[in-house]
Amino acid sequence: MPEKVVIIGSGPAGWTAAIYAARANLQPIVFEGAITEENRIKGTLPLGQLALTTEVENFPGFPSASLHNFLETALPEDRRPFWVLDKKSQPGHGITGPELMDLMRQQALNFGTRIITDDITHVDFSKKPFRITSLEGNTIEALSVIISTGARANYLGLPSEDNFKNRGVSACAVCDGALPRFRNKPIVVVGGGDSALEEASYLSKFASVVYLVHRRDKLRASKIMQDRALGNPKIKPCWNSAVEEVLGNDKDGVTAVKLKNLVTGKFEELTASGMFLGIGHTPNTDFLKGQLELDDKGYIVWQKPARTNTSV
């Protein structure tokens, strides 16, 4: 018999859908993605992009300030007796991305969600029940399919960049930033948005200096992220600059990054043990081509009111 609900993807959206579907007794299946080296390099391992971050400050319910002071100011007085707290102010800890995603996954499991650790490579939405085929070659039928595959990090597309992937070039500071090759050495981060600045701030814990390479003379990131990064003495902006080439050798991996100043046209080589990318994302929708309407960037086109078009 066809499955009632199949969910493809294991980020916050996927687990939220699974929790609701499981509580409604729909016995959902979640394809959380395969654990492969290719997925690790692309940043598409199970649990989504949030599992590749450090502290999560903007998810409700996990204060990172003093927990005691937070409860005193945020909770009504009649609620405070339910909390057993020392009179002294105790430090709270917030939550990290991997912790949050593990909690979501476990919550879905607790309500009876079935989880398959595999990628989906093909779907047939031309008729019901829908047919879904996995990387391992298994095919199942489903009455409803929820797509929550998210997006993966973009790379520059330079040949020299490809040569040093996993040898100094990365799009995941949390995955790779603490490796010995980067400790107490200069590192380059490319980008000007929140992702790039978060990467730079995290890497500053390990690197001797972090060069932040941005094509413009202003950052696109939120003000709080800009203030943190530009106020960090270990982060050095390289304005109006683009990466021309990643330099290195087979033995050491990345040893330098060649920049071009887009205003003066001059070139500069920065000694660096690695280069981290923070330049946006591409949706993980390749398997949907020909089945759902996608825009020119690969994102699913929604039809009003918030309904995705199929051929059924």
mmCIF file of C-alpha atoms in Angstrom:
data_model
loop_
_atom_site.group_PDB
_atom_site.id
_atom_site.type_symbol
_atom_site.label_atom_id
_atom_site.label_comp_id
_atom_site.label_asym_id
_atom_site.label_seq_id
_atom_site.Cartn_x
_atom_site.Cartn_y
_atom_site.Cartn_z
ATOM 1 C CA MET A 1 0.000 0.000 0.000
ATOM 2 C CA PRO A 2 1.167 3.544 -0.628
ATOM 3 C CA GLU A 3 2.562 5.528 2.272
ATOM 4 C CA LYS A 4 0.327 8.345 3.503
ATOM 5 C CA VAL A 5 3.089 10.942 3.858
ATOM 6 C CA VAL A 6 6.715 10.934 2.710
ATOM 7 C CA ILE A 7 8.967 13.833 3.706
ATOM 8 C CA ILE A 8 12.171 14.482 1.760
ATOM 9 C CA GLY A 9 14.720 16.469 3.753
ATOM 10 C CA SER A 10 15.759 16.681 7.391
ATOM 11 C CA GLY A 11 16.130 20.338 8.282
ATOM 12 C CA PRO A 12 13.782 22.207 10.630
ATOM 13 C CA ALA A 13 10.960 22.243 8.064
ATOM 14 C CA GLY A 14 11.185 18.488 7.505
ATOM 15 C CA TRP A 15 11.167 17.599 11.202
ATOM 16 C CA THR A 16 8.340 20.029 11.929
ATOM 17 C CA ALA A 17 6.259 18.401 9.192
ATOM 18 C CA ALA A 18 7.135 14.966 10.577
ATOM 19 C CA ILE A 19 6.099 15.895 14.128
ATOM 20 C CA TYR A 20 2.727 17.223 12.977
ATOM 21 C CA ALA A 21 2.098 14.298 10.620
ATOM 22 C CA ALA A 22 3.083 11.710 13.223
ATOM 23 C CA ARG A 23 0.854 13.278 15.886
ATOM 24 C CA ALA A 24 -1.996 13.114 13.350
ATOM 25 C CA ASN A 25 -1.380 9.353 13.042
ATOM 26 C CA LEU A 26 -0.235 9.590 9.411
ATOM 27 C CA GLN A 27 2.859 7.387 10.017
ATOM 28 C CA PRO A 28 5.255 9.612 8.040
ATOM 29 C CA ILE A 29 8.548 8.503 6.552
ATOM 30 C CA VAL A 30 11.446 10.972 6.457
ATOM 31 C CA PHE A 31 14.256 10.518 3.936
ATOM 32 C CA GLU A 32 16.900 12.403 5.898
ATOM 33 C CA GLY A 33 19.683 12.099 3.304
ATOM 34 C CA ALA A 34 22.647 9.788 2.830
ATOM 35 C CA ILE A 35 25.853 9.930 4.855
ATOM 36 C CA THR A 36 28.414 10.114 2.056
ATOM 37 C CA GLU A 37 31.667 11.986 1.449
ATOM 38 C CA GLU A 38 30.038 13.787 -1.483
ATOM 39 C CA ASN A 39 27.251 15.051 0.771
ATOM 40 C CA ARG A 40 29.779 16.090 3.415
ATOM 41 C CA ILE A 41 31.707 18.212 0.916
ATOM 42 C CA LYS A 42 28.491 19.749 -0.479
ATOM 43 C CA GLY A 43 27.095 20.349 3.010
ATOM 44 C CA THR A 44 24.014 18.179 2.429
ATOM 45 C CA LEU A 45 24.404 15.631 5.211
ATOM 46 C CA PRO A 46 21.354 14.736 7.348
ATOM 47 C CA LEU A 47 19.970 17.412 9.714
ATOM 48 C CA GLY A 48 20.381 20.276 7.286
ATOM 49 C CA GLN A 49 22.409 23.481 7.217
ATOM 50 C CA LEU A 50 21.563 24.328 10.819
ATOM 51 C CA ALA A 51 23.637 21.341 11.919
ATOM 52 C CA LEU A 52 26.664 23.099 10.402
ATOM 53 C CA THR A 53 26.344 26.208 12.555
ATOM 54 C CA THR A 54 27.520 26.985 16.073
ATOM 55 C CA GLU A 55 25.391 28.957 18.528
ATOM 56 C CA VAL A 56 21.784 29.601 17.504
ATOM 57 C CA GLU A 57 20.742 32.909 19.047
ATOM 58 C CA ASN A 58 17.450 33.627 17.290
ATOM 59 C CA PHE A 59 15.446 30.438 17.934
ATOM 60 C CA PRO A 60 12.803 31.058 20.630
ATOM 61 C CA GLY A 61 13.120 29.256 23.949
ATOM 62 C CA PHE A 62 16.891 29.060 24.343
ATOM 63 C CA PRO A 63 18.179 32.214 26.086
ATOM 64 C CA SER A 64 21.928 32.599 26.133
ATOM 65 C CA ALA A 65 22.107 35.215 28.868
ATOM 66 C CA SER A 66 21.942 34.537 32.617
ATOM 67 C CA LEU A 67 19.116 32.039 33.024
ATOM 68 C CA HIS A 68 18.173 33.282 36.487
ATOM 69 C CA ASN A 69 17.946 36.916 35.389
ATOM 70 C CA PHE A 70 16.073 35.893 32.256
ATOM 71 C CA LEU A 71 13.399 34.066 34.237
ATOM 72 C CA GLU A 72 13.022 36.947 36.666
ATOM 73 C CA THR A 73 12.383 39.416 33.855
ATOM 74 C CA ALA A 74 10.612 37.236 31.288
ATOM 75 C CA LEU A 75 8.271 35.025 33.335
ATOM 76 C CA PRO A 76 5.152 36.134 35.218
ATOM 77 C CA GLU A 77 5.645 36.048 38.980
ATOM 78 C CA ASP A 78 3.222 33.154 39.464
ATOM 79 C CA ARG A 79 5.272 30.993 37.089
ATOM 80 C CA ARG A 80 8.626 31.445 38.811
ATOM 81 C CA PRO A 81 8.000 29.000 41.710
ATOM 82 C CA PHE A 82 7.898 26.162 39.170
ATOM 83 C CA TRP A 83 11.584 26.741 38.439
ATOM 84 C CA VAL A 84 14.125 25.488 40.966
ATOM 85 C CA LEU A 85 16.895 28.034 40.825
ATOM 86 C CA ASP A 86 19.790 28.955 43.009
ATOM 87 C CA LYS A 87 19.609 32.492 44.344
ATOM 88 C CA LYS A 88 22.859 33.201 42.562
ATOM 89 C CA SER A 89 22.760 34.144 38.929
ATOM 90 C CA GLN A 90 23.498 31.033 36.880
ATOM 91 C CA PRO A 91 24.846 31.173 33.349
ATOM 92 C CA GLY A 92 22.553 29.967 30.612
ATOM 93 C CA HIS A 93 23.961 28.221 27.557
ATOM 94 C CA GLY A 94 21.545 28.790 24.685
ATOM 95 C CA ILE A 95 21.739 25.996 22.123
ATOM 96 C CA THR A 96 23.936 25.009 19.183
ATOM 97 C CA GLY A 97 22.715 24.080 15.715
ATOM 98 C CA PRO A 98 23.573 20.358 16.018
ATOM 99 C CA GLU A 99 21.903 20.176 19.451
ATOM 100 C CA LEU A 100 18.737 21.798 18.154
ATOM 101 C CA MET A 101 18.537 19.506 15.133
ATOM 102 C CA ASP A 102 19.129 16.390 17.248
ATOM 103 C CA LEU A 103 16.272 17.451 19.517
ATOM 104 C CA MET A 104 13.952 17.941 16.539
ATOM 105 C CA ARG A 105 14.879 14.542 15.107
ATOM 106 C CA GLN A 106 14.320 12.828 18.452
ATOM 107 C CA GLN A 107 10.969 14.546 18.906
ATOM 108 C CA ALA A 108 9.824 13.264 15.509
ATOM 109 C CA LEU A 109 11.008 9.764 16.442
ATOM 110 C CA ASN A 110 9.163 9.906 19.749
ATOM 111 C CA PHE A 111 5.869 10.348 17.915
ATOM 112 C CA GLY A 112 6.509 7.390 15.608
ATOM 113 C CA THR A 113 8.203 8.906 12.562
ATOM 114 C CA ARG A 114 10.121 6.387 10.465
ATOM 115 C CA ILE A 115 13.510 7.602 9.244
ATOM 116 C CA ILE A 116 15.469 6.373 6.221
ATOM 117 C CA THR A 117 19.066 7.577 5.875
ATOM 118 C CA ASP A 118 19.182 7.823 2.090
ATOM 119 C CA ASP A 119 18.964 10.402 -0.706
ATOM 120 C CA ILE A 120 16.084 10.661 -3.155
ATOM 121 C CA THR A 121 17.337 10.692 -6.740
ATOM 122 C CA HIS A 122 14.098 10.572 -8.751
ATOM 123 C CA VAL A 123 10.402 11.281 -8.316
ATOM 124 C CA ASP A 124 7.391 10.685 -10.554
ATOM 125 C CA PHE A 125 4.570 13.107 -9.798
ATOM 126 C CA SER A 126 2.691 12.460 -13.074
ATOM 127 C CA LYS A 127 -0.001 10.394 -11.353
ATOM 128 C CA LYS A 128 -1.077 9.167 -7.938
ATOM 129 C CA PRO A 129 0.234 7.438 -5.997
ATOM 130 C CA PHE A 130 3.512 9.307 -6.461
ATOM 131 C CA ARG A 131 6.639 7.199 -6.973
ATOM 132 C CA ILE A 132 9.895 8.012 -5.175
ATOM 133 C CA THR A 133 13.251 6.347 -5.884
ATOM 134 C CA SER A 134 16.243 6.477 -3.539
ATOM 135 C CA LEU A 135 19.996 6.430 -4.115
ATOM 136 C CA GLU A 136 20.073 2.776 -3.058
ATOM 137 C CA GLY A 137 17.519 1.938 -5.765
ATOM 138 C CA ASN A 138 14.473 1.474 -3.549
ATOM 139 C CA THR A 139 11.126 2.757 -4.825
ATOM 140 C CA ILE A 140 8.095 3.526 -2.691
ATOM 141 C CA GLU A 141 4.682 4.986 -3.440
ATOM 142 C CA ALA A 142 3.124 7.863 -1.528
ATOM 143 C CA LEU A 143 -0.194 9.684 -1.465
ATOM 144 C CA SER A 144 1.470 12.906 -0.290
ATOM 145 C CA VAL A 145 5.055 14.157 -0.574
ATOM 146 C CA ILE A 146 6.528 17.070 1.365
ATOM 147 C CA ILE A 147 9.678 18.605 -0.148
ATOM 148 C CA SER A 148 11.982 20.152 2.466
ATOM 149 C CA THR A 149 15.418 19.610 0.950
ATOM 150 C CA GLY A 150 16.771 23.095 1.621
ATOM 151 C CA ALA A 151 19.876 24.401 -0.126
ATOM 152 C CA ARG A 152 23.634 23.831 -0.282
ATOM 153 C CA ALA A 153 26.539 26.245 -0.131
ATOM 154 C CA ASN A 154 27.787 27.919 -3.310
ATOM 155 C CA TYR A 155 31.404 27.804 -4.481
ATOM 156 C CA LEU A 156 33.238 30.268 -6.722
ATOM 157 C CA GLY A 157 33.636 27.808 -9.584
ATOM 158 C CA LEU A 158 37.385 28.290 -10.000
ATOM 159 C CA PRO A 159 39.412 25.282 -11.254
ATOM 160 C CA SER A 160 41.989 25.956 -8.541
ATOM 161 C CA GLU A 161 39.207 25.928 -5.964
ATOM 162 C CA ASP A 162 38.100 22.439 -7.031
ATOM 163 C CA ASN A 163 41.688 21.210 -6.779
ATOM 164 C CA PHE A 164 41.815 22.038 -3.067
ATOM 165 C CA LYS A 165 38.352 21.047 -1.865
ATOM 166 C CA ASN A 166 38.812 19.118 1.369
ATOM 167 C CA ARG A 167 42.477 20.238 1.389
ATOM 168 C CA GLY A 168 41.958 23.763 2.614
ATOM 169 C CA VAL A 169 38.879 24.912 0.677
ATOM 170 C CA SER A 170 35.621 24.519 2.581
ATOM 171 C CA ALA A 171 32.117 25.950 2.890
ATOM 172 C CA CYS A 172 31.662 24.787 6.477
ATOM 173 C CA ALA A 173 33.668 26.503 9.192
ATOM 174 C CA VAL A 174 32.047 24.424 11.932
ATOM 175 C CA CYS A 175 32.927 21.187 10.143
ATOM 176 C CA ASP A 176 36.539 22.026 9.359
ATOM 177 C CA GLY A 177 37.615 25.183 11.196
ATOM 178 C CA ALA A 178 39.179 23.444 14.194
ATOM 179 C CA LEU A 179 41.385 21.161 12.092
ATOM 180 C CA PRO A 180 45.141 21.370 12.820
ATOM 181 C CA ARG A 181 45.858 22.771 9.334
ATOM 182 C CA PHE A 182 43.990 25.988 10.262
ATOM 183 C CA ARG A 183 45.041 26.515 13.873
ATOM 184 C CA ASN A 184 47.097 29.643 14.520
ATOM 185 C CA LYS A 185 47.383 30.295 10.785
ATOM 186 C CA PRO A 186 45.869 32.913 8.463
ATOM 187 C CA ILE A 187 42.562 32.036 6.792
ATOM 188 C CA VAL A 188 40.497 33.660 4.030
ATOM 189 C CA VAL A 189 36.693 33.938 4.190
ATOM 190 C CA VAL A 190 34.789 35.009 1.055
ATOM 191 C CA GLY A 191 31.466 36.857 1.267
ATOM 192 C CA GLY A 192 29.708 39.824 2.797
ATOM 193 C CA GLY A 193 26.467 38.474 4.250
ATOM 194 C CA ASP A 194 25.500 36.930 7.571
ATOM 195 C CA SER A 195 26.833 33.501 6.601
ATOM 196 C CA ALA A 196 30.287 34.832 5.751
ATOM 197 C CA LEU A 197 30.512 36.932 8.896
ATOM 198 C CA GLU A 198 29.395 34.049 11.078
ATOM 199 C CA GLU A 199 32.084 31.890 9.472
ATOM 200 C CA ALA A 200 34.706 34.595 10.007
ATOM 201 C CA SER A 201 33.755 35.110 13.651
ATOM 202 C CA TYR A 202 33.850 31.388 14.343
ATOM 203 C CA LEU A 203 37.180 30.894 12.569
ATOM 204 C CA SER A 204 38.754 33.755 14.517
ATOM 205 C CA LYS A 205 38.752 31.407 17.519
ATOM 206 C CA PHE A 206 41.354 29.240 15.781
ATOM 207 C CA ALA A 207 43.118 31.317 13.115
ATOM 208 C CA SER A 208 45.895 33.837 13.644
ATOM 209 C CA VAL A 209 44.035 36.227 11.334
ATOM 210 C CA VAL A 210 40.909 35.999 9.164
ATOM 211 C CA TYR A 211 40.895 37.938 5.882
ATOM 212 C CA LEU A 212 37.305 38.776 4.921
ATOM 213 C CA VAL A 213 37.197 39.146 1.131
ATOM 214 C CA HIS A 214 34.219 41.070 -0.248
ATOM 215 C CA ARG A 215 33.527 42.381 -3.763
ATOM 216 C CA ARG A 216 32.094 45.678 -2.510
ATOM 217 C CA ASP A 217 33.048 48.369 -0.027
ATOM 218 C CA LYS A 218 30.080 47.642 2.252
ATOM 219 C CA LEU A 219 28.781 44.464 3.877
ATOM 220 C CA ARG A 220 25.273 43.088 3.315
ATOM 221 C CA ALA A 221 25.090 41.396 6.706
ATOM 222 C CA SER A 222 22.796 42.412 9.562
ATOM 223 C CA LYS A 223 24.073 45.195 11.789
ATOM 224 C CA ILE A 224 24.704 42.951 14.783
ATOM 225 C CA MET A 225 26.828 40.607 12.656
ATOM 226 C CA GLN A 226 28.739 43.543 11.138
ATOM 227 C CA ASP A 227 29.450 45.028 14.550
ATOM 228 C CA ARG A 228 30.811 41.729 15.836
ATOM 229 C CA ALA A 229 33.002 41.049 12.828
ATOM 230 C CA LEU A 230 34.370 44.545 12.303
ATOM 231 C CA GLY A 231 34.993 44.878 16.024
ATOM 232 C CA ASN A 232 37.017 41.671 16.087
ATOM 233 C CA PRO A 233 40.746 42.521 15.945
ATOM 234 C CA LYS A 234 41.506 39.202 14.206
ATOM 235 C CA ILE A 235 39.180 39.889 11.255
ATOM 236 C CA LYS A 236 40.713 42.024 8.478
ATOM 237 C CA PRO A 237 38.374 43.145 5.644
ATOM 238 C CA CYS A 238 39.653 43.128 2.054
ATOM 239 C CA TRP A 239 37.243 45.503 0.314
ATOM 240 C CA ASN A 240 36.440 45.589 -3.429
ATOM 241 C CA SER A 241 38.308 42.325 -3.932
ATOM 242 C CA ALA A 242 37.649 38.995 -5.627
ATOM 243 C CA VAL A 243 39.468 35.676 -5.490
ATOM 244 C CA GLU A 244 41.453 35.141 -8.670
ATOM 245 C CA GLU A 245 43.149 31.856 -7.779
ATOM 246 C CA VAL A 246 43.695 29.450 -4.897
ATOM 247 C CA LEU A 247 47.377 28.563 -4.552
ATOM 248 C CA GLY A 248 48.967 25.538 -2.953
ATOM 249 C CA ASN A 249 50.549 22.141 -3.493
ATOM 250 C CA ASP A 250 49.813 18.452 -3.002
ATOM 251 C CA LYS A 251 51.746 18.247 0.253
ATOM 252 C CA ASP A 252 50.433 21.293 2.127
ATOM 253 C CA GLY A 253 47.107 21.934 0.434
ATOM 254 C CA VAL A 254 46.181 25.619 0.317
ATOM 255 C CA THR A 255 49.110 27.952 0.989
ATOM 256 C CA ALA A 256 47.850 31.289 -0.382
ATOM 257 C CA VAL A 257 44.929 33.026 -2.066
ATOM 258 C CA LYS A 258 45.427 35.425 -4.976
ATOM 259 C CA LEU A 259 43.097 38.448 -4.953
ATOM 260 C CA LYS A 260 42.231 41.024 -7.593
ATOM 261 C CA ASN A 261 41.236 44.515 -6.497
ATOM 262 C CA LEU A 262 38.162 45.334 -8.596
ATOM 263 C CA VAL A 263 38.806 49.088 -8.389
ATOM 264 C CA THR A 264 42.541 49.294 -9.114
ATOM 265 C CA GLY A 265 42.967 46.020 -11.012
ATOM 266 C CA LYS A 266 46.008 45.153 -8.905
ATOM 267 C CA PHE A 267 46.718 41.636 -7.663
ATOM 268 C CA GLU A 268 47.712 40.564 -4.175
ATOM 269 C CA GLU A 269 48.651 37.217 -2.656
ATOM 270 C CA LEU A 270 47.527 36.498 0.894
ATOM 271 C CA THR A 271 49.374 33.749 2.726
ATOM 272 C CA ALA A 272 46.630 31.458 4.014
ATOM 273 C CA SER A 273 46.165 27.853 5.073
ATOM 274 C CA GLY A 274 42.578 27.761 3.883
ATOM 275 C CA MET A 275 39.660 29.480 2.191
ATOM 276 C CA PHE A 276 36.079 29.313 3.456
ATOM 277 C CA LEU A 277 33.067 30.284 1.337
ATOM 278 C CA GLY A 278 30.034 32.198 2.563
ATOM 279 C CA ILE A 279 28.460 33.319 -0.726
ATOM 280 C CA GLY A 280 24.933 32.015 -0.665
ATOM 281 C CA HIS A 281 23.218 28.760 -1.488
ATOM 282 C CA THR A 282 21.720 26.680 -4.303
ATOM 283 C CA PRO A 283 18.473 24.758 -3.712
ATOM 284 C CA ASN A 284 18.693 20.958 -3.583
ATOM 285 C CA THR A 285 16.063 20.413 -6.251
ATOM 286 C CA ASP A 286 17.899 18.674 -9.102
ATOM 287 C CA PHE A 287 15.768 15.553 -8.625
ATOM 288 C CA LEU A 288 12.590 17.622 -9.167
ATOM 289 C CA LYS A 289 13.424 18.846 -12.688
ATOM 290 C CA GLY A 290 10.624 17.947 -15.082
ATOM 291 C CA GLN A 291 8.298 17.145 -12.182
ATOM 292 C CA LEU A 292 7.681 20.511 -10.513
ATOM 293 C CA GLU A 293 7.944 24.054 -11.824
ATOM 294 C CA LEU A 294 11.288 25.591 -10.812
ATOM 295 C CA ASP A 295 12.476 29.166 -11.234
ATOM 296 C CA ASP A 296 15.738 30.141 -12.929
ATOM 297 C CA LYS A 297 17.669 29.567 -9.687
ATOM 298 C CA GLY A 298 16.145 26.148 -9.057
ATOM 299 C CA TYR A 299 13.683 27.127 -6.331
ATOM 300 C CA ILE A 300 10.204 25.580 -6.401
ATOM 301 C CA VAL A 301 7.551 27.948 -7.769
ATOM 302 C CA TRP A 302 4.604 28.295 -5.416
ATOM 303 C CA GLN A 303 1.075 28.883 -6.604
ATOM 304 C CA LYS A 304 -1.354 30.955 -4.596
ATOM 305 C CA PRO A 305 -2.470 30.291 -1.952
ATOM 306 C CA ALA A 306 0.888 28.692 -1.029
ATOM 307 C CA ARG A 307 0.195 25.594 -3.097
ATOM 308 C CA THR A 308 2.881 23.929 -5.210
ATOM 309 C CA ASN A 309 1.883 22.924 -8.724
ATOM 310 C CA THR A 310 2.134 19.305 -9.888
ATOM 311 C CA SER A 311 1.024 17.628 -13.100
ATOM 312 C CA VAL A 312 -1.835 15.844 -11.291
#
